Short mmCIF file of C-alpha atoms in Angstrom, two decimals:
data_model
loop_
_atom_site.label_atom_id
_atom_site.label_comp_id
_atom_site.label_asym_id
_atom_site.label_seq_id
_atom_site.Cartn_x
_atom_site.Cartn_y
_atom_site.Cartn_z
CA MET A 1 0.00 0.00 0.00
CA PRO A 2 1.65 3.30 -1.02
CA THR A 3 2.14 5.99 1.57
CA ARG A 4 -0.12 9.02 1.31
CA HIS A 5 1.34 12.46 1.89
CA VAL A 6 -1.86 14.38 2.55
CA SER A 7 -1.42 15.72 6.07
CA ASP A 8 -5.01 15.25 7.22
CA VAL A 9 -5.49 11.75 5.78
CA PRO A 10 -3.36 9.08 7.51
CA ASP A 11 -2.21 5.88 5.86
CA ALA A 12 -4.15 3.86 8.43
CA VAL A 13 -6.63 4.19 11.25
CA ILE A 14 -5.89 1.80 14.11
CA VAL A 15 -8.91 1.04 16.27
CA GLY A 16 -7.79 0.21 19.81
CA ALA A 17 -5.32 1.95 22.12
CA GLY A 18 -4.20 -1.14 24.00
CA VAL A 19 -0.72 -2.54 23.73
CA VAL A 20 -1.39 -4.36 20.43
CA GLY A 21 -2.80 -1.24 18.78
CA ALA A 22 0.09 0.77 20.19
CA ALA A 23 2.62 -1.71 18.79
CA CYS A 24 0.92 -1.56 15.38
CA ALA A 25 1.18 2.23 15.50
CA TYR A 26 4.83 2.09 16.56
CA TYR A 27 6.02 -0.25 13.81
CA ALA A 28 3.83 1.38 11.16
CA SER A 29 5.38 4.73 12.07
CA ARG A 30 8.87 3.25 11.89
CA ALA A 31 8.00 1.99 8.42
CA GLY A 32 7.23 5.54 7.34
CA LEU A 33 3.44 5.45 7.58
CA THR A 34 1.18 7.98 9.25
CA VAL A 35 -1.44 6.57 11.61
CA THR A 36 -4.36 7.70 13.68
CA VAL A 37 -5.26 5.63 16.75
CA VAL A 38 -8.85 5.83 17.96
CA ASP A 39 -10.38 4.31 21.09
CA ARG A 40 -13.71 4.73 22.84
CA GLY A 41 -11.91 4.99 26.20
CA PRO A 42 -8.47 5.95 27.50
CA VAL A 43 -5.20 4.22 26.66
CA ALA A 44 -5.08 0.60 27.88
CA ALA A 45 -8.61 0.73 29.26
CA GLY A 46 -9.52 -2.78 28.13
CA THR A 47 -7.66 -6.08 28.35
CA THR A 48 -4.23 -4.43 28.45
CA GLY A 49 -5.00 -2.53 31.64
CA ALA A 50 -6.23 -5.72 33.32
CA GLY A 51 -3.17 -7.77 32.40
CA GLU A 52 -0.15 -8.83 34.43
CA GLY A 53 2.33 -7.80 31.76
CA ASN A 54 3.64 -11.27 30.96
CA LEU A 55 6.09 -11.75 28.10
CA LEU A 56 6.24 -15.53 27.93
CA VAL A 57 7.72 -18.26 25.80
CA SER A 58 7.45 -20.89 28.55
CA ASP A 59 3.73 -21.62 28.10
CA LYS A 60 3.73 -22.05 24.32
CA GLU A 61 4.29 -25.33 22.52
CA ALA A 62 6.37 -25.47 19.36
CA GLY A 63 4.39 -23.97 16.50
CA PRO A 64 3.18 -20.65 15.07
CA GLU A 65 2.41 -18.94 18.38
CA LEU A 66 5.83 -19.83 19.77
CA ASP A 67 7.46 -18.48 16.62
CA LEU A 68 5.54 -15.24 17.18
CA ALA A 69 6.59 -15.19 20.85
CA LEU A 70 10.27 -15.72 20.05
CA LEU A 71 10.22 -12.83 17.59
CA SER A 72 8.44 -10.67 20.17
CA THR A 73 10.98 -11.63 22.82
CA ARG A 74 13.75 -10.20 20.66
CA LEU A 75 11.73 -7.10 19.87
CA TRP A 76 10.86 -6.45 23.53
CA ARG A 77 14.58 -6.54 24.34
CA GLU A 78 15.18 -3.89 21.68
CA LEU A 79 12.27 -1.81 22.96
CA ALA A 80 13.57 -2.03 26.52
CA GLY A 81 16.66 -0.16 25.35
CA THR A 82 14.65 2.68 23.80
CA LEU A 83 11.48 3.07 25.89
CA PRO A 84 11.59 4.92 29.24
CA PRO A 85 12.17 2.98 32.47
CA GLU A 86 8.50 3.51 33.43
CA THR A 87 7.76 0.60 31.11
CA GLU A 88 9.30 -1.61 33.87
CA TYR A 89 10.74 -4.21 31.53
CA GLU A 90 12.23 -6.97 33.67
CA ARG A 91 13.74 -10.16 32.29
CA LYS A 92 13.01 -12.10 35.45
CA GLY A 93 12.69 -15.55 33.89
CA GLY A 94 9.98 -18.14 34.39
CA LEU A 95 9.91 -21.25 36.55
CA VAL A 96 7.38 -23.95 35.68
CA VAL A 97 7.07 -26.43 38.53
CA ALA A 98 5.89 -30.03 38.58
CA THR A 99 4.09 -31.39 41.63
CA ASP A 100 4.85 -35.04 40.86
CA GLY A 101 6.85 -37.30 38.60
CA ALA A 102 4.15 -37.60 35.95
CA ALA A 103 3.91 -33.83 35.62
CA LEU A 104 7.70 -33.56 35.38
CA THR A 105 7.80 -36.16 32.61
CA ALA A 106 5.17 -34.21 30.67
CA LEU A 107 7.08 -30.97 31.21
CA ARG A 108 10.25 -32.61 29.97
CA ALA A 109 8.57 -33.64 26.69
CA PHE A 110 7.02 -30.17 26.33
CA ALA A 111 10.37 -28.45 26.87
CA GLU A 112 12.11 -30.74 24.41
CA GLY A 113 9.86 -29.50 21.61
CA GLN A 114 10.42 -25.91 22.67
CA THR A 115 14.21 -26.16 22.75
CA LYS A 116 14.19 -27.58 19.22
CA ALA A 117 12.32 -24.43 18.21
CA GLY A 118 14.96 -22.19 19.80
CA VAL A 119 13.72 -21.66 23.38
CA GLU A 120 16.12 -21.65 26.33
CA ALA A 121 14.80 -24.17 28.88
CA TYR A 122 16.74 -25.86 31.68
CA GLU A 123 15.56 -28.66 33.92
CA ILE A 124 15.93 -27.95 37.65
CA PRO A 125 15.96 -30.97 39.98
CA ALA A 126 13.93 -30.94 43.16
CA ASP A 127 16.98 -30.27 45.33
CA GLY A 128 17.88 -27.23 43.22
CA LEU A 129 14.56 -25.41 43.45
CA GLY A 130 15.47 -23.62 46.67
CA ASP A 131 18.39 -21.90 44.95
CA LEU A 132 16.01 -20.22 42.51
CA GLU A 133 13.00 -19.76 44.80
CA PRO A 134 13.79 -20.17 48.53
CA HIS A 135 10.13 -19.95 49.59
CA LEU A 136 8.70 -22.64 47.31
CA ALA A 137 6.72 -25.42 48.95
CA PRO A 138 8.65 -28.59 49.80
CA GLY A 139 8.01 -31.86 48.02
CA LEU A 140 7.87 -30.62 44.44
CA ALA A 141 9.24 -33.02 41.83
CA GLY A 142 11.28 -30.46 39.88
CA ALA A 143 10.86 -27.64 37.41
CA PHE A 144 11.99 -26.05 34.17
CA HIS A 145 13.64 -22.65 34.14
CA TYR A 146 12.97 -20.30 31.19
CA PRO A 147 15.39 -17.35 31.38
CA GLU A 148 13.79 -15.57 28.42
CA ASP A 149 10.46 -14.96 30.19
CA ALA A 150 10.02 -11.31 31.14
CA GLN A 151 7.49 -8.76 32.33
CA VAL A 152 6.43 -5.17 31.64
CA GLN A 153 3.95 -2.76 33.16
CA PRO A 154 1.32 -3.17 30.43
CA ALA A 155 -0.50 0.16 30.59
CA MET A 156 2.78 2.08 30.63
CA ALA A 157 4.11 -0.05 27.78
CA ALA A 158 1.10 0.87 25.65
CA ALA A 159 1.37 4.55 26.52
CA GLN A 160 5.10 4.70 25.79
CA LEU A 161 4.75 2.86 22.47
CA LEU A 162 2.09 5.36 21.39
CA ARG A 163 4.26 8.24 22.47
CA ALA A 164 7.25 6.85 20.57
CA ALA A 165 5.06 6.34 17.49
CA ARG A 166 4.02 10.01 17.57
CA ALA A 167 0.63 8.87 16.43
CA ASP A 168 -2.46 11.04 16.28
CA VAL A 169 -4.38 9.51 19.20
CA ARG A 170 -8.13 10.13 19.48
CA LEU A 171 -9.50 8.96 22.83
CA GLY A 172 -13.12 8.84 23.96
CA GLN A 173 -14.30 8.30 20.40
CA GLU A 174 -16.32 5.16 19.70
CA VAL A 175 -16.19 3.68 16.20
CA THR A 176 -19.75 3.20 14.99
CA ALA A 177 -19.13 2.17 11.37
CA VAL A 178 -16.43 1.11 8.94
CA LEU A 179 -16.62 3.27 5.83
CA THR A 180 -16.29 1.61 2.42
CA ASP A 181 -16.51 2.73 -1.19
CA ARG A 182 -18.85 1.35 -3.84
CA GLY A 183 -16.47 -1.52 -4.49
CA GLY A 184 -16.44 -2.53 -0.82
CA ALA A 185 -12.92 -1.29 -0.05
CA VAL A 186 -12.23 0.43 3.26
CA ARG A 187 -12.18 4.21 3.30
CA GLY A 188 -12.00 4.88 7.04
CA VAL A 189 -14.29 4.78 10.08
CA ARG A 190 -17.19 6.75 11.48
CA THR A 191 -16.84 7.72 15.13
CA SER A 192 -18.98 9.45 17.70
CA HIS A 193 -16.98 12.59 16.86
CA GLY A 194 -17.16 12.35 13.06
CA ASP A 195 -15.52 10.48 10.18
CA LEU A 196 -11.85 9.53 9.97
CA HIS A 197 -10.76 8.79 6.42
CA ALA A 198 -7.93 6.40 5.55
CA PRO A 199 -7.28 3.64 2.98
CA ALA A 200 -6.68 1.09 5.75
CA VAL A 201 -8.31 0.22 9.07
CA VAL A 202 -6.63 -2.03 11.66
CA ASN A 203 -8.89 -3.91 14.06
CA ALA A 204 -6.86 -3.92 17.29
CA THR A 205 -9.88 -3.96 19.59
CA GLY A 206 -8.91 -7.12 21.48
CA THR A 207 -11.90 -8.80 23.09
CA TRP A 208 -14.22 -6.59 21.05
CA GLY A 209 -12.65 -7.68 17.75
CA LYS A 210 -15.79 -9.56 16.71
CA ALA A 211 -17.92 -6.43 16.99
CA LEU A 212 -15.51 -4.31 14.95
CA ALA A 213 -15.26 -7.03 12.30
CA ARG A 214 -19.07 -7.13 12.13
CA LEU A 215 -19.12 -3.39 11.38
CA ALA A 216 -17.00 -4.22 8.33
CA GLY A 217 -19.39 -7.03 7.35
CA VAL A 218 -17.14 -9.99 8.20
CA HIS A 219 -17.15 -12.74 10.80
CA LEU A 220 -14.33 -13.10 13.33
CA PRO A 221 -15.33 -15.34 16.27
CA VAL A 222 -13.51 -13.55 19.09
CA LEU A 223 -15.05 -14.37 22.49
CA PRO A 224 -14.32 -12.92 25.94
CA ARG A 225 -12.62 -15.22 28.45
CA ARG A 226 -12.74 -13.73 31.94
CA GLY A 227 -9.76 -13.89 34.27
CA PHE A 228 -9.10 -12.69 37.83
CA VAL A 229 -5.89 -11.54 39.51
CA LEU A 230 -5.23 -11.07 43.24
CA VAL A 231 -2.77 -8.42 44.43
CA THR A 232 -1.05 -8.73 47.81
CA GLU A 233 0.17 -6.04 50.16
CA PRO A 234 3.79 -4.94 49.50
CA LEU A 235 6.23 -7.65 50.60
CA PRO A 236 10.02 -7.82 51.05
CA PRO A 237 11.98 -7.58 47.79
CA ARG A 238 12.59 -10.82 45.89
CA LEU A 239 10.25 -12.88 48.04
CA VAL A 240 9.19 -14.32 44.68
CA ARG A 241 12.06 -13.99 42.23
CA HIS A 242 10.63 -15.37 38.99
CA LYS A 243 7.30 -15.79 37.31
CA VAL A 244 6.39 -19.11 38.96
CA TYR A 245 3.54 -21.31 37.90
CA ALA A 246 2.37 -24.89 38.14
CA ALA A 247 2.52 -27.08 35.07
CA ASP A 248 -1.28 -27.31 34.86
CA TYR A 249 -1.33 -23.63 33.82
CA ILE A 250 -0.18 -24.72 30.35
CA ALA A 251 -3.17 -27.05 30.03
CA GLY A 252 -5.48 -24.23 31.14
CA VAL A 253 -4.15 -21.91 28.46
CA ALA A 254 -4.68 -24.55 25.76
CA SER A 255 -8.12 -25.60 26.97
CA GLY A 256 -11.25 -24.66 25.08
CA SER A 257 -13.47 -25.26 28.10
CA ALA A 258 -16.02 -22.58 28.95
CA GLY A 259 -16.01 -23.52 32.64
CA LEU A 260 -13.89 -22.03 35.41
CA ARG A 261 -10.28 -23.22 35.26
CA SER A 262 -7.60 -22.12 37.68
CA SER A 263 -3.92 -22.74 38.25
CA ALA A 264 -1.24 -21.23 40.44
CA VAL A 265 0.67 -18.33 38.84
CA VAL A 266 2.70 -16.18 41.22
CA GLU A 267 5.10 -13.31 40.53
CA GLY A 268 6.49 -10.25 42.25
CA THR A 269 6.52 -6.67 40.97
CA PRO A 270 9.01 -3.79 41.37
CA ALA A 271 6.53 -2.19 43.80
CA GLY A 272 6.78 -5.19 46.14
CA THR A 273 3.27 -6.50 45.61
CA VAL A 274 2.78 -10.08 44.45
CA LEU A 275 0.37 -10.85 41.62
CA ILE A 276 -1.57 -14.11 41.87
CA GLY A 277 -3.39 -15.68 38.94
CA ALA A 278 -4.73 -17.28 36.93
CA THR A 279 -8.34 -18.14 36.16
CA ARG A 280 -10.13 -18.60 32.85
CA GLU A 281 -13.83 -18.90 32.10
CA ARG A 282 -16.19 -17.93 29.29
CA VAL A 283 -19.10 -16.04 30.82
CA GLY A 284 -19.57 -13.35 28.19
CA PHE A 285 -18.85 -9.85 29.46
CA ASP A 286 -20.14 -10.60 32.96
CA ARG A 287 -18.15 -8.41 35.37
CA THR A 288 -19.56 -9.98 38.53
CA LEU A 289 -16.92 -10.63 41.18
CA SER A 290 -16.46 -14.40 41.55
CA THR A 291 -15.60 -15.32 45.15
CA GLU A 292 -15.02 -18.90 44.02
CA ALA A 293 -12.39 -17.78 41.51
CA LEU A 294 -10.64 -15.69 44.16
CA ARG A 295 -10.78 -18.53 46.68
CA ARG A 296 -9.13 -20.88 44.20
CA LEU A 297 -6.42 -18.35 43.41
CA ALA A 298 -5.55 -17.83 47.05
CA ALA A 299 -5.55 -21.55 47.87
CA ARG A 300 -3.36 -22.52 44.94
CA ALA A 301 -0.91 -19.70 45.57
CA VAL A 302 -0.47 -20.85 49.18
CA ASP A 303 0.02 -24.42 47.98
CA LEU A 304 2.92 -23.17 45.87
CA PHE A 305 4.28 -20.58 48.33
CA PRO A 306 3.22 -21.40 51.93
CA VAL A 307 4.82 -18.11 53.06
CA LEU A 308 1.83 -16.32 51.49
CA ALA A 309 -0.65 -17.90 53.94
CA GLY A 310 -0.51 -14.93 56.32
CA VAL A 311 -0.30 -12.22 53.67
CA ARG A 312 -3.20 -9.86 52.99
CA ALA A 313 -4.69 -9.40 49.54
CA ILE A 314 -5.32 -5.69 49.08
CA ARG A 315 -7.30 -5.87 45.88
CA ALA A 316 -8.51 -8.05 43.02
CA TYR A 317 -9.14 -7.14 39.43
CA HIS A 318 -10.32 -8.89 36.31
CA GLY A 319 -10.46 -8.51 32.57
CA PHE A 320 -11.49 -10.32 29.43
CA ARG A 321 -8.99 -12.15 27.26
CA PRO A 322 -9.81 -12.18 23.53
CA TYR A 323 -10.25 -15.89 22.80
CA LEU A 324 -10.30 -17.48 19.34
CA PRO A 325 -11.25 -21.16 18.96
CA ASP A 326 -7.84 -22.33 17.71
CA HIS A 327 -5.91 -20.25 20.28
CA LEU A 328 -4.09 -18.26 17.60
CA PRO A 329 -4.56 -14.53 17.00
CA ALA A 330 -5.92 -13.04 13.80
CA ILE A 331 -3.19 -10.92 12.23
CA GLY A 332 -2.97 -9.28 8.83
CA PRO A 333 -5.15 -8.29 5.87
CA ASP A 334 -8.69 -9.58 5.54
CA PRO A 335 -9.18 -10.61 1.90
CA ARG A 336 -12.94 -10.28 2.30
CA VAL A 337 -12.71 -6.48 2.71
CA PRO A 338 -9.82 -4.73 0.94
CA GLY A 339 -8.11 -2.34 3.33
CA LEU A 340 -9.26 -4.12 6.50
CA TYR A 341 -6.54 -5.57 8.75
CA HIS A 342 -6.83 -7.46 12.01
CA ALA A 343 -4.58 -7.60 15.06
CA CYS A 344 -6.66 -9.24 17.77
CA GLY A 345 -7.56 -12.55 19.41
CA HIS A 346 -4.32 -13.07 21.35
CA GLU A 347 -6.16 -14.33 24.44
CA GLY A 348 -3.84 -13.88 27.47
CA ALA A 349 -0.68 -13.42 25.41
CA GLY A 350 -1.37 -10.08 23.74
CA ILE A 351 1.13 -8.07 25.74
CA GLY A 352 3.90 -10.52 25.02
CA LEU A 353 2.98 -10.92 21.35
CA ALA A 354 2.31 -7.24 20.64
CA PRO A 355 5.64 -6.26 19.01
CA ALA A 356 5.69 -9.15 16.54
CA THR A 357 2.02 -8.49 15.76
CA GLY A 358 2.78 -4.83 15.12
CA LEU A 359 5.70 -5.73 12.86
CA LEU A 360 3.54 -8.17 10.86
CA VAL A 361 0.77 -5.59 10.44
CA ALA A 362 3.25 -2.88 9.41
CA ALA A 363 4.77 -5.21 6.80
CA ALA A 364 1.29 -5.99 5.43
CA LEU A 365 0.36 -2.30 5.29
CA CYS A 366 3.53 -1.59 3.32
CA ASP A 367 3.22 -4.70 1.16
CA ALA A 368 6.67 -5.67 2.45
CA PRO A 369 8.05 -9.17 3.16
CA PRO A 370 6.70 -10.41 6.54
CA PRO A 371 9.13 -11.20 9.39
CA LEU A 372 7.63 -14.71 9.68
CA ASP A 373 5.01 -16.82 7.96
CA PRO A 374 1.65 -15.04 8.42
CA GLU A 375 -0.46 -17.91 7.04
CA PRO A 376 -1.44 -19.49 10.42
CA PHE A 377 -2.85 -16.15 11.58
CA ARG A 378 -4.96 -15.31 8.52
CA PRO A 379 -8.21 -13.65 9.65
CA ASP A 380 -10.44 -15.51 7.19
CA ARG A 381 -9.51 -18.99 8.41
CA PHE A 382 -12.78 -19.46 10.31
CA ASP A 383 -16.06 -20.79 9.01
CA ASP A 384 -18.55 -17.95 8.80
CA THR A 385 -21.13 -19.72 10.94
CA GLU A 386 -19.32 -22.22 13.16
CA GLY A 387 -16.22 -20.24 14.14
CA VAL A 388 -13.89 -23.18 13.52
CA ALA A 389 -10.58 -22.94 11.73
CA SER A 390 -10.64 -24.09 8.14
#
């Protein structure tokens, strides 16, 4: 797509000011394009603002999503050298623990596939766990250490990416229509504040990706998957040194179940608080506080770190992960509507996968060679009625 040089008409309108939309704006800007970012709320008001900021390779099996994560891992390292320290990038590493021998055997097979794909993963025997995490529960069978796992402050990451992109950001403006010409090609969006014209529109609306796609007349079966996080009072530094989670977290991520699933995920923050996750359930956009979800989080965290038994939780929050049936995001041009691009459906991995997603979208906007094979992420891979990958 050629770059336009008319000052009031950008090359693309990006709908969504979360971290994925911000990354799309950043890499599009670096490619020489002008972009306008529009959102019905403030920056990072949706899924991004309710995330823990995980940048993970440890929970992804060998395949397209892991390839995307490995590229993003490299890009986040580059960004950490250019974005302000408020982004709180921390390469803390991940520790995936096995409660028994069977779980350790499964982890070993999982890690073997990952290492063949280029992931750093090291088995830690039971008697070596205390060196990495002194407060872990006794009796665990072992673990795998992933030094590439990292963390950012997600809302600040989104804000700083937008600032670095020098994008025209329009907040508090809801998109009510996707504008097209007589031939069906995109010509911009209609918002609550008027029309924004552009030859390309990027759907970076996360959990609301299905609704934006519908405005353009196409089907994208993004569904909300609710998750809760507990936050403790500030604790001594390095009480929890890594992102630590039980092996059953991986199964929870891969599950398509609509019911409540929970697993122990525990990590510290620079502020001293400890974040405790993770739950997953498909209940639509129901924002009701689930005491059962919080009870499970607390119990499983204490099972993993008994030292947390006497610690107070000072708050809980929740958000909606953008779930697609095959657990892969939709990234790139939509051949059903010329000029429409998608960058959504990352479920709980959007913060980690944002840079690679932005780079893929920027390459597509410029008709440039992609940094990796975009085929697995094509937005039109789902049946129009069933929502299953074709």
